Amino acid sequence: MFSEIQARSVGELPIKLISPEKQSIFTILVDKIIKAKKENIDSSNEERIIDQYVYHLYGLSYDQVLIIDPQTL
């Protein structure tokens, strides 16, 4: 069951700001994923790349990444 998030709690979420250059990388990858999904093409590679960028952005350790994604190598 999902917990309810109050509006004031959203401001406490650790949202990272990134440069326009990095934003464009995410945009390109998301566009590729959307296109692939529409064409029933596997987009898991692009999804893994985004995951890795996000793990790095938040400074997660390898052990922390394993908690999120136990199949990470």
XYZ file of C-alpha atoms in Angstrom:
73
model
C 0.000 0.000 0.000
C 1.311 3.444 -0.872
C 1.696 5.995 1.861
C 0.173 9.406 1.438
C 2.636 12.265 0.926
C 1.577 15.661 2.182
C 2.399 18.717 0.077
C 4.816 20.098 2.647
C 6.736 16.814 2.654
C 7.522 17.136 -1.048
C 9.797 20.093 -0.279
C 11.844 17.823 1.973
C 12.614 15.322 -0.773
C 16.301 15.337 -1.767
C 15.892 16.492 -5.361
C 19.263 17.043 -7.035
C 19.748 19.848 -9.525
C 21.829 18.989 -12.566
C 23.456 20.980 -15.318
C 21.683 21.526 -18.653
C 24.251 19.217 -20.278
C 23.339 16.354 -17.958
C 19.645 17.145 -18.395
C 20.072 16.701 -22.126
C 21.607 13.255 -21.569
C 18.547 12.226 -19.548
C 16.240 13.721 -22.175
C 17.926 11.804 -24.982
C 17.755 8.540 -23.047
C 14.103 9.048 -22.066
C 13.196 9.874 -25.665
C 14.887 6.641 -26.789
C 12.999 4.668 -24.147
C 9.645 6.179 -25.123
C 10.287 5.438 -28.795
C 11.395 1.887 -28.012
C 8.318 1.232 -25.870
C 6.027 2.450 -28.652
C 7.726 0.054 -31.066
C 7.886 -2.856 -28.582
C 11.697 -2.723 -28.579
C 13.775 -3.586 -25.522
C 14.908 -0.421 -23.741
C 16.550 -2.069 -20.739
C 20.025 -0.832 -21.720
C 18.923 2.819 -21.705
C 17.060 2.233 -18.448
C 20.201 0.790 -16.835
C 22.210 3.814 -18.001
C 19.693 6.162 -16.365
C 19.820 4.077 -13.181
C 23.630 4.381 -13.103
C 23.466 8.154 -13.641
C 20.976 8.502 -10.786
C 23.051 6.314 -8.438
C 26.083 8.486 -9.210
C 24.091 11.731 -8.904
C 23.025 10.812 -5.379
C 26.471 9.469 -4.444
C 25.235 5.986 -3.593
C 27.770 3.375 -2.578
C 27.863 -0.025 -4.250
C 26.230 -1.553 -1.149
C 23.417 1.009 -1.287
C 22.865 0.304 -4.985
C 22.615 -3.412 -4.182
C 19.758 -2.654 -1.794
C 17.889 -0.902 -4.609
C 18.877 -3.327 -7.350
C 20.276 -6.650 -6.079
C 21.101 -7.742 -9.655
C 23.631 -4.912 -10.118
C 27.047 -6.241 -11.022
